[in-house]
mmCIF file with all atom_site columns, C-alpha atoms in Angstrom:
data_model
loop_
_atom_site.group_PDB
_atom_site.id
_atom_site.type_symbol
_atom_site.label_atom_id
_atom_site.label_alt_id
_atom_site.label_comp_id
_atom_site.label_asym_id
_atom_site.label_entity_id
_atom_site.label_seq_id
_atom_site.pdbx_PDB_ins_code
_atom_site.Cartn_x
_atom_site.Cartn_y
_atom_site.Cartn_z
_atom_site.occupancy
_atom_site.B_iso_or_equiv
_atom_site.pdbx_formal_charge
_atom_site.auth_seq_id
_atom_site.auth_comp_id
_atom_site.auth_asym_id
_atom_site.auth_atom_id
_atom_site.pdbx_PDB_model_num
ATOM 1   C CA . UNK A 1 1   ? 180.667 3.865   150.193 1.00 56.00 ? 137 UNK A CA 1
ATOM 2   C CA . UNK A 1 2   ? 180.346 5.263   146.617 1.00 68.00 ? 138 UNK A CA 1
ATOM 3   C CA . UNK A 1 3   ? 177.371 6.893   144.986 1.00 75.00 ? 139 UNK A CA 1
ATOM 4   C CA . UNK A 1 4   ? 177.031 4.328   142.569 1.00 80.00 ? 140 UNK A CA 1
ATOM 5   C CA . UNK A 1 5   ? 173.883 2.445   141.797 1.00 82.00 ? 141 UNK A CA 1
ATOM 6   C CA . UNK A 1 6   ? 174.653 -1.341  142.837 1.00 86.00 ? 142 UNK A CA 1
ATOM 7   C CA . UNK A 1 7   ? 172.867 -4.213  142.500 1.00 87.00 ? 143 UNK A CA 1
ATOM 8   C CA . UNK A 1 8   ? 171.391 -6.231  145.734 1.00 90.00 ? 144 UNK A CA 1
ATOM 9   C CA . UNK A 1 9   ? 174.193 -8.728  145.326 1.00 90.00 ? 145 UNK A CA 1
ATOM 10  C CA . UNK A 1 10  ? 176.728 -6.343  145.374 1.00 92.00 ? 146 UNK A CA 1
ATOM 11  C CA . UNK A 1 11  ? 175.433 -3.999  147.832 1.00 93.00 ? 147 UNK A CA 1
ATOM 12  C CA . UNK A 1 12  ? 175.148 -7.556  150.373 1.00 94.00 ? 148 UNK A CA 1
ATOM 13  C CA . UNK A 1 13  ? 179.274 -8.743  148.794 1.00 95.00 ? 149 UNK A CA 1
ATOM 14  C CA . UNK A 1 14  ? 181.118 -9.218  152.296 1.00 96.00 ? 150 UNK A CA 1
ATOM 15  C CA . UNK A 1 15  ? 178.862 -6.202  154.168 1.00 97.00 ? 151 UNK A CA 1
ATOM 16  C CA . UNK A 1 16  ? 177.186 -6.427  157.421 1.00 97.00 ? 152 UNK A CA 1
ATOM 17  C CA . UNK A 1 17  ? 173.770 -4.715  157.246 1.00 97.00 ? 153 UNK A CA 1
ATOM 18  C CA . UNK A 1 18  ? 172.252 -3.564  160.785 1.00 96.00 ? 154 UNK A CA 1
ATOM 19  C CA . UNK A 1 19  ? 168.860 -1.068  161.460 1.00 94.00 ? 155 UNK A CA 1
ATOM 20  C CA . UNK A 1 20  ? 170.132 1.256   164.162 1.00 90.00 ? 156 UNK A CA 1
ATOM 21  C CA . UNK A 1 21  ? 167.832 0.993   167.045 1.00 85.00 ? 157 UNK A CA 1
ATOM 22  C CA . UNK A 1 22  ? 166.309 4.445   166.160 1.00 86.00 ? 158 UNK A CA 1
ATOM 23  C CA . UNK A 1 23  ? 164.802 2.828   163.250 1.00 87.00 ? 159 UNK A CA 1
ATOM 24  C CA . UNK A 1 24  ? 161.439 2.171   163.351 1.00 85.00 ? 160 UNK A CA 1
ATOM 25  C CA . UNK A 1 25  ? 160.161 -1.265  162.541 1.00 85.00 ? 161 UNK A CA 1
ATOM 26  C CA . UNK A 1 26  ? 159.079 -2.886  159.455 1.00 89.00 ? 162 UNK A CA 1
ATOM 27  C CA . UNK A 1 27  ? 155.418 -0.959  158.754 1.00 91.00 ? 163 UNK A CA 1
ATOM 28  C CA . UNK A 1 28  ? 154.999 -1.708  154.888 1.00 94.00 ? 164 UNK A CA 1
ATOM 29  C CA . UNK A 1 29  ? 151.332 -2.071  154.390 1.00 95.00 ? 165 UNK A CA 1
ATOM 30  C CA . UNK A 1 30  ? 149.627 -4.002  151.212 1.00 95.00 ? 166 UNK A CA 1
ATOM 31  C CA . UNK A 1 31  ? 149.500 -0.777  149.190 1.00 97.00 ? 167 UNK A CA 1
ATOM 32  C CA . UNK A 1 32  ? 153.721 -0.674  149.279 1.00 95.00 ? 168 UNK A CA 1
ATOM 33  C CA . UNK A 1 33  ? 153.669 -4.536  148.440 1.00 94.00 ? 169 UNK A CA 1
ATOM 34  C CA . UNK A 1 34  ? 151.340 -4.240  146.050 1.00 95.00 ? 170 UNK A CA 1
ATOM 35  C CA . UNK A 1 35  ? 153.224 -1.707  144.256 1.00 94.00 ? 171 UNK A CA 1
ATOM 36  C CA . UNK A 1 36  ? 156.676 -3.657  144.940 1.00 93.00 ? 172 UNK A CA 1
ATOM 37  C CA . UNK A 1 37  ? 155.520 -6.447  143.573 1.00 93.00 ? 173 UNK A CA 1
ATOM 38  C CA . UNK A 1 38  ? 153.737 -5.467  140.286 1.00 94.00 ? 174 UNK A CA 1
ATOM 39  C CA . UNK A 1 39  ? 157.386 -3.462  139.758 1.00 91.00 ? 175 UNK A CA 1
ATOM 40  C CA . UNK A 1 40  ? 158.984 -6.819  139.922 1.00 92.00 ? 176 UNK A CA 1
ATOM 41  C CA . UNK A 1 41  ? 156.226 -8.407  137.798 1.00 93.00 ? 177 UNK A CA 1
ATOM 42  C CA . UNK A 1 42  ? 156.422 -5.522  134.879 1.00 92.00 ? 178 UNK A CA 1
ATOM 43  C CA . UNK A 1 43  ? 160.456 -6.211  134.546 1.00 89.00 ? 179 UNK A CA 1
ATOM 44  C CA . UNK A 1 44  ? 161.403 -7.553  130.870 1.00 89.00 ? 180 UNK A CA 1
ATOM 45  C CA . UNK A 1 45  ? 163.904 -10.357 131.012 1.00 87.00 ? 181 UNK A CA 1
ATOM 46  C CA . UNK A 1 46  ? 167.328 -8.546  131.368 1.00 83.00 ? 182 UNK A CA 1
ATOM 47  C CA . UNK A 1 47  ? 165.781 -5.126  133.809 1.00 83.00 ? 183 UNK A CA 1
ATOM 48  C CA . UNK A 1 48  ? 166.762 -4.092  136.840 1.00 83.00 ? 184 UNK A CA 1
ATOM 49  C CA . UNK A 1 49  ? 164.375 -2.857  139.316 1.00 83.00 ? 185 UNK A CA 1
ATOM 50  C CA . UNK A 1 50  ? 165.577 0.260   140.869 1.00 84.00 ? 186 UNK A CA 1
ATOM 51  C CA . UNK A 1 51  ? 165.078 0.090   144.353 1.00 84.00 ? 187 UNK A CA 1
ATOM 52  C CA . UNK A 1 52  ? 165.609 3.929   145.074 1.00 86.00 ? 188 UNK A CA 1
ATOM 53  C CA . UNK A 1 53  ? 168.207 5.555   147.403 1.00 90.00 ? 189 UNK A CA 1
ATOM 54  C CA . UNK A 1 54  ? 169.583 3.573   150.165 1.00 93.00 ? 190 UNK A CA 1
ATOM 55  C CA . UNK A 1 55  ? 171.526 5.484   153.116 1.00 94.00 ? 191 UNK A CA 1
ATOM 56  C CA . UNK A 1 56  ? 174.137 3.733   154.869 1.00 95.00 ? 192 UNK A CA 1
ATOM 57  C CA . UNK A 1 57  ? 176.998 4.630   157.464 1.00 96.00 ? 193 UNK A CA 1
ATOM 58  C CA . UNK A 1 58  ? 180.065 3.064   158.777 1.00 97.00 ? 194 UNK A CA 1
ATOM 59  C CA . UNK A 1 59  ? 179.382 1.201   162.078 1.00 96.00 ? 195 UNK A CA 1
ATOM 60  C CA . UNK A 1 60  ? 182.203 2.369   164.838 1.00 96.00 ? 196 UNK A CA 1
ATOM 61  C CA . UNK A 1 61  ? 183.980 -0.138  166.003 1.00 96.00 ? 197 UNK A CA 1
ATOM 62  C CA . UNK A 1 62  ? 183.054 0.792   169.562 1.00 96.00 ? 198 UNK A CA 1
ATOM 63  C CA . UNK A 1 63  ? 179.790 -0.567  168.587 1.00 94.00 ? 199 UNK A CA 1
ATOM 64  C CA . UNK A 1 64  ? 180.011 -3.329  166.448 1.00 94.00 ? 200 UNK A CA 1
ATOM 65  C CA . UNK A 1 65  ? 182.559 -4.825  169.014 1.00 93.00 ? 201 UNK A CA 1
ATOM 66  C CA . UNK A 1 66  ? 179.960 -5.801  171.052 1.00 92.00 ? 202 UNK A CA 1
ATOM 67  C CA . UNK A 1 67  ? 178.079 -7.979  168.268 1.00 92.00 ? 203 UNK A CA 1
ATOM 68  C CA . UNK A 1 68  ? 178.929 -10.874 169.955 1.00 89.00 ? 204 UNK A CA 1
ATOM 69  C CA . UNK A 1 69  ? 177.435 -12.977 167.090 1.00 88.00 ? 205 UNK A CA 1
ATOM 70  C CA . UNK A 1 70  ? 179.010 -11.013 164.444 1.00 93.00 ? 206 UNK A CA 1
ATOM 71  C CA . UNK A 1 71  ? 182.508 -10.517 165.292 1.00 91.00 ? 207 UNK A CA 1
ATOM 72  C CA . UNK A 1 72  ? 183.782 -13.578 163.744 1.00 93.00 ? 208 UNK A CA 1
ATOM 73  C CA . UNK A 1 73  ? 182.375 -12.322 160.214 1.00 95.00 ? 209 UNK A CA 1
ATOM 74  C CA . UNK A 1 74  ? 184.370 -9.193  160.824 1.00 96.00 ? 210 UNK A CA 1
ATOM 75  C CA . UNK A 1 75  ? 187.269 -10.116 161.746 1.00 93.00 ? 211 UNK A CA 1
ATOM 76  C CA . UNK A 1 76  ? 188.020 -12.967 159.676 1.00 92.00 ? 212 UNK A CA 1
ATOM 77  C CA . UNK A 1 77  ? 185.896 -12.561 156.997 1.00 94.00 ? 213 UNK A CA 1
ATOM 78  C CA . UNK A 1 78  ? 186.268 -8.906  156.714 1.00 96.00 ? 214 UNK A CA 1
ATOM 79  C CA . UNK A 1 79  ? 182.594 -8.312  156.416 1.00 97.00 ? 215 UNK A CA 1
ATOM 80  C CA . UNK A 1 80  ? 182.226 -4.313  156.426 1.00 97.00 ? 216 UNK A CA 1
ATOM 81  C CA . UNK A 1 81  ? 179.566 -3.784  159.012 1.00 98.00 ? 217 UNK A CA 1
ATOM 82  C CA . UNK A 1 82  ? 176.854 -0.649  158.417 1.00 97.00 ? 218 UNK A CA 1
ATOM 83  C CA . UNK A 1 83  ? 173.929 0.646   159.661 1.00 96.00 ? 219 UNK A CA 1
ATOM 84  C CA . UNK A 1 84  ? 170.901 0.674   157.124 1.00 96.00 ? 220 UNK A CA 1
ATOM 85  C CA . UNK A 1 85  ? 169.931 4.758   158.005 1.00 94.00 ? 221 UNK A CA 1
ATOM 86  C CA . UNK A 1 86  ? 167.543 4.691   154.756 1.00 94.00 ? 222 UNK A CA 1
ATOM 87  C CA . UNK A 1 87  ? 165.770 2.297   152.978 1.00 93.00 ? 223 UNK A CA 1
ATOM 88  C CA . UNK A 1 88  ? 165.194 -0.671  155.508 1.00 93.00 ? 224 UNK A CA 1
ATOM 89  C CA . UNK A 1 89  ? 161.283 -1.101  154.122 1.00 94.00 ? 225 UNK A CA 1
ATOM 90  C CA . UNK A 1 90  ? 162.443 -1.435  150.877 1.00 94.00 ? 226 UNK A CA 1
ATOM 91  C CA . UNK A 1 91  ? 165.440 -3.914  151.751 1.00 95.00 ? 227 UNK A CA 1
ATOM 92  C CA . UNK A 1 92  ? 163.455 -5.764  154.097 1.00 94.00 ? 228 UNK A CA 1
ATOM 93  C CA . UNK A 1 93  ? 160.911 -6.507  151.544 1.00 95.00 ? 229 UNK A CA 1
ATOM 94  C CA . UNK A 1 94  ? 163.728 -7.536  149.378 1.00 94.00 ? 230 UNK A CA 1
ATOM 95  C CA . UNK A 1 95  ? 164.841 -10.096 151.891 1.00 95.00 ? 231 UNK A CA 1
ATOM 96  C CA . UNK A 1 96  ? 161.507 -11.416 152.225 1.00 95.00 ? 232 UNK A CA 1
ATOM 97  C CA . UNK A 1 97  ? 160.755 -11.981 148.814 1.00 95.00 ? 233 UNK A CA 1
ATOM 98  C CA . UNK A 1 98  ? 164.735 -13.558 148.632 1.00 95.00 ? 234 UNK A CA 1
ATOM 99  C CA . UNK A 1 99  ? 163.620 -15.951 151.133 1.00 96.00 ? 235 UNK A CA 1
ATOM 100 C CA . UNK A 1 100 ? 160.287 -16.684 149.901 1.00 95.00 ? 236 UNK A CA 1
ATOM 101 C CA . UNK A 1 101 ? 162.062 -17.824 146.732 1.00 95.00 ? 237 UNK A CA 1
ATOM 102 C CA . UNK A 1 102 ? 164.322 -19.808 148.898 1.00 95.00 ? 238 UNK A CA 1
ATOM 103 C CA . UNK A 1 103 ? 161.464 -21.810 150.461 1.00 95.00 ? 239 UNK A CA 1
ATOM 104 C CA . UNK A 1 104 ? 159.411 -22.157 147.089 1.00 96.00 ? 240 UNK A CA 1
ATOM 105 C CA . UNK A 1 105 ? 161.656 -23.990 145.066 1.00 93.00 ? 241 UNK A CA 1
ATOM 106 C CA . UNK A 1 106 ? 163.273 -27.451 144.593 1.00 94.00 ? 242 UNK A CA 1
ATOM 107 C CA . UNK A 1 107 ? 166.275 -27.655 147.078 1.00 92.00 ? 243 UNK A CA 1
ATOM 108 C CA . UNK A 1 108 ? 168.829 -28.637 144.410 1.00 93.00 ? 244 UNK A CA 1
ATOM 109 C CA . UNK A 1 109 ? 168.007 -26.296 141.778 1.00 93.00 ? 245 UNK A CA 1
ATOM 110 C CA . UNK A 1 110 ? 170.264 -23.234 141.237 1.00 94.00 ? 246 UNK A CA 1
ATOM 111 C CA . UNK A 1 111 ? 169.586 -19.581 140.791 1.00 92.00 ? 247 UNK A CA 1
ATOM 112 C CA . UNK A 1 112 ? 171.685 -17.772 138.458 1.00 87.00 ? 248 UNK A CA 1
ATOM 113 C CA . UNK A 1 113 ? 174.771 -20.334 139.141 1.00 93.00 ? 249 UNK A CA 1
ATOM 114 C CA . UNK A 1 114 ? 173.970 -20.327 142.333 1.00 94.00 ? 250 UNK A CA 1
ATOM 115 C CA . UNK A 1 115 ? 172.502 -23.164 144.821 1.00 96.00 ? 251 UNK A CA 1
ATOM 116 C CA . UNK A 1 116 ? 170.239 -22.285 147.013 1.00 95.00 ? 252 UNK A CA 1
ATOM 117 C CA . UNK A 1 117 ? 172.965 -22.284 149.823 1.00 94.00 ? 253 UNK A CA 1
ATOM 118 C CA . UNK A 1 118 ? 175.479 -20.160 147.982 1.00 95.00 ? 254 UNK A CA 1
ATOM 119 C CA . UNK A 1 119 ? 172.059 -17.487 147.863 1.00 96.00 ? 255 UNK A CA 1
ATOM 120 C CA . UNK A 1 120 ? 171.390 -18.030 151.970 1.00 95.00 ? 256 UNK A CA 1
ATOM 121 C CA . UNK A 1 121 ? 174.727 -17.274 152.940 1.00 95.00 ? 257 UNK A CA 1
ATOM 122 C CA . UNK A 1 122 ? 175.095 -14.065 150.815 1.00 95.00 ? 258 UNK A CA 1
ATOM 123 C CA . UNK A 1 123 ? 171.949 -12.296 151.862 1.00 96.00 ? 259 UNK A CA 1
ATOM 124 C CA . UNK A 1 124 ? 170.552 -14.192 154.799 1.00 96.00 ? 260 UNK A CA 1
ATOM 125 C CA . UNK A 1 125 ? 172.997 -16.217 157.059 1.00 96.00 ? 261 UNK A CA 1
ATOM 126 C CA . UNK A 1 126 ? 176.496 -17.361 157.404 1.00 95.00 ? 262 UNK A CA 1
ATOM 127 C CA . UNK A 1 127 ? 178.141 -19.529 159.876 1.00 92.00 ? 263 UNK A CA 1
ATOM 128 C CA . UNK A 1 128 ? 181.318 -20.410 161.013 1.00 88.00 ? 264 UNK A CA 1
ATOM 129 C CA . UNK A 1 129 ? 182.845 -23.799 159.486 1.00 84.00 ? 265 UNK A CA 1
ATOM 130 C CA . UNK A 1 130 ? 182.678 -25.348 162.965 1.00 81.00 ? 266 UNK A CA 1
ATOM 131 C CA . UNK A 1 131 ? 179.160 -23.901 162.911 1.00 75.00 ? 267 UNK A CA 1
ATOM 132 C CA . UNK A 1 132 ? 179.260 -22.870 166.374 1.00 78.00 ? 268 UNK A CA 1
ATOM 133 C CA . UNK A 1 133 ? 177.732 -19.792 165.663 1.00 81.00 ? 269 UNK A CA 1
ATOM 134 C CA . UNK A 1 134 ? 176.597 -17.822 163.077 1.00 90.00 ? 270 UNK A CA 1
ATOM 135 C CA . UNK A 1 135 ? 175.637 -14.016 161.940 1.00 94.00 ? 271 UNK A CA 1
ATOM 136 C CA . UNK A 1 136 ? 172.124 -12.744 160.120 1.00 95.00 ? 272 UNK A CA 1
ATOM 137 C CA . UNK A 1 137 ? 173.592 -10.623 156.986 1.00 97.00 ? 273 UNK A CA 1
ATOM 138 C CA . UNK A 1 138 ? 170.566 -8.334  157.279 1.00 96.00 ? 274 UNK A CA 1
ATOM 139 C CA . UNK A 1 139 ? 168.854 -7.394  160.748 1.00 93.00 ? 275 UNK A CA 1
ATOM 140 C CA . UNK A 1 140 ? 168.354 -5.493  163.471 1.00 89.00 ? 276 UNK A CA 1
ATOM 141 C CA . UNK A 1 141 ? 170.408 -5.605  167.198 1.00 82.00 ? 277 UNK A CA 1
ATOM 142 C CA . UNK A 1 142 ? 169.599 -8.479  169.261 1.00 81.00 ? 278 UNK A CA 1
ATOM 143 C CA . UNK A 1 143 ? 167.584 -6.386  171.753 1.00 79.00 ? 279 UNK A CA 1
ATOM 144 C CA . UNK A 1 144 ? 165.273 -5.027  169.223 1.00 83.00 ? 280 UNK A CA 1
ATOM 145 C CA . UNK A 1 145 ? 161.675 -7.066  168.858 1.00 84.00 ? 281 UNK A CA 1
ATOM 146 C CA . UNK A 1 146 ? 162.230 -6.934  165.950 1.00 88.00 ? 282 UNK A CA 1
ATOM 147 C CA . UNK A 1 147 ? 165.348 -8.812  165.487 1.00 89.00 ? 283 UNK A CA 1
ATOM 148 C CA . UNK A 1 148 ? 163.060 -12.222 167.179 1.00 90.00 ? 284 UNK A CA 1
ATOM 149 C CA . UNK A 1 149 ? 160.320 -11.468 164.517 1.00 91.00 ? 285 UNK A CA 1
ATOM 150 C CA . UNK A 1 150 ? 163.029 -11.450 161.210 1.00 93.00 ? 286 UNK A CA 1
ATOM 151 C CA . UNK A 1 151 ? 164.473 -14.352 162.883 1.00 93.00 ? 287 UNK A CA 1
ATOM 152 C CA . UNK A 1 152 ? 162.135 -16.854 163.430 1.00 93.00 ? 288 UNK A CA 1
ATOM 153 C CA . UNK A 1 153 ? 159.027 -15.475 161.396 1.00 93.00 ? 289 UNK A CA 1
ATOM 154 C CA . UNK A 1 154 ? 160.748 -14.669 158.216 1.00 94.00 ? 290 UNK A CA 1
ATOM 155 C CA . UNK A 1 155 ? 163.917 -16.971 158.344 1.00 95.00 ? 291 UNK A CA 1
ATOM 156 C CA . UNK A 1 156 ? 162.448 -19.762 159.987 1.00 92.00 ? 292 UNK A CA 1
ATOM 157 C CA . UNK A 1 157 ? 165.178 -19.461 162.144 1.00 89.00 ? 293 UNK A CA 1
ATOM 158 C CA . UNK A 1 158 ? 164.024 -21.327 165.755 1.00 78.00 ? 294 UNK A CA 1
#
């Protein structure tokens, strides 16, 4: 991956985004949302809010074979999987505050030209057209806590 500085929706365009298990968990405390928040607040119409350095690396494929939930994304939607080595807080917040939106608004309104579906499936959830089964964009490994908590605490996800 380049060095450039991306936006959110580009850095999420047809990647897979995993916390290695050696991550900790998600620890921000008020103070960090506090200040997260009155950065988004202080943005004039037409700023970006620089989210600092993020730190990923390629997933081997002897590892992300066994994302039994994922593979489909993979292989036919050629979703680039990575692990998330720095800046989970600050994308995790991100998320959060993505899918706060989501739940906030009118279901049929749109969001920059997009509906509120088009916005799920880029940063929180696609499924297959059958809808069988389905893969979390963001998140952690299955066997992580943590990966229950995003699930059905943030996403709403039972």
């Amino acid at each position: 991956m380049d060095n450039q500085l991306k936006s959110l929706s580009k850095l999420f365009t047809e990647r897979l985004l995993r916390i290695p298990d050696y991550q900790r968990g998600y620890a921000w405390t008020n103070k960090q949302l506090k200040d997260f928040w009155a950065d988004i607040v202080q943005l004039e119409n037409g700023q970006n809010h620089y989210v600092g350095v993020l730190t990923f690396e390629d997933v081997p494929p002897i590892d992300y074979k066994t994302w039994d939930d994922d593979e489909w994304i993979i292989s036919s939607k050629n979703f680039e999987p990575f692990y998330v080595v720095d800046g989970q807080q600050r994308l995790t917040t991100s998320l959060i505050l993505i899918q706060s939106i989501l739940e906030s608004i009118d279901q049929n309104a749109t969001l920059g030209y997009l509906t509120l579906s088009e916005i799920k499936k880029r940063y929180i959830f696609d499924s297959q057209p059958d809808g069988i089964s389905g893969s979390y964009i963001f998140g952690y490994h299955k066997d992580n806590p943590s990966y229950e908590f995003l699930k059905t605490k943030i996403f709403n996800n039972n």
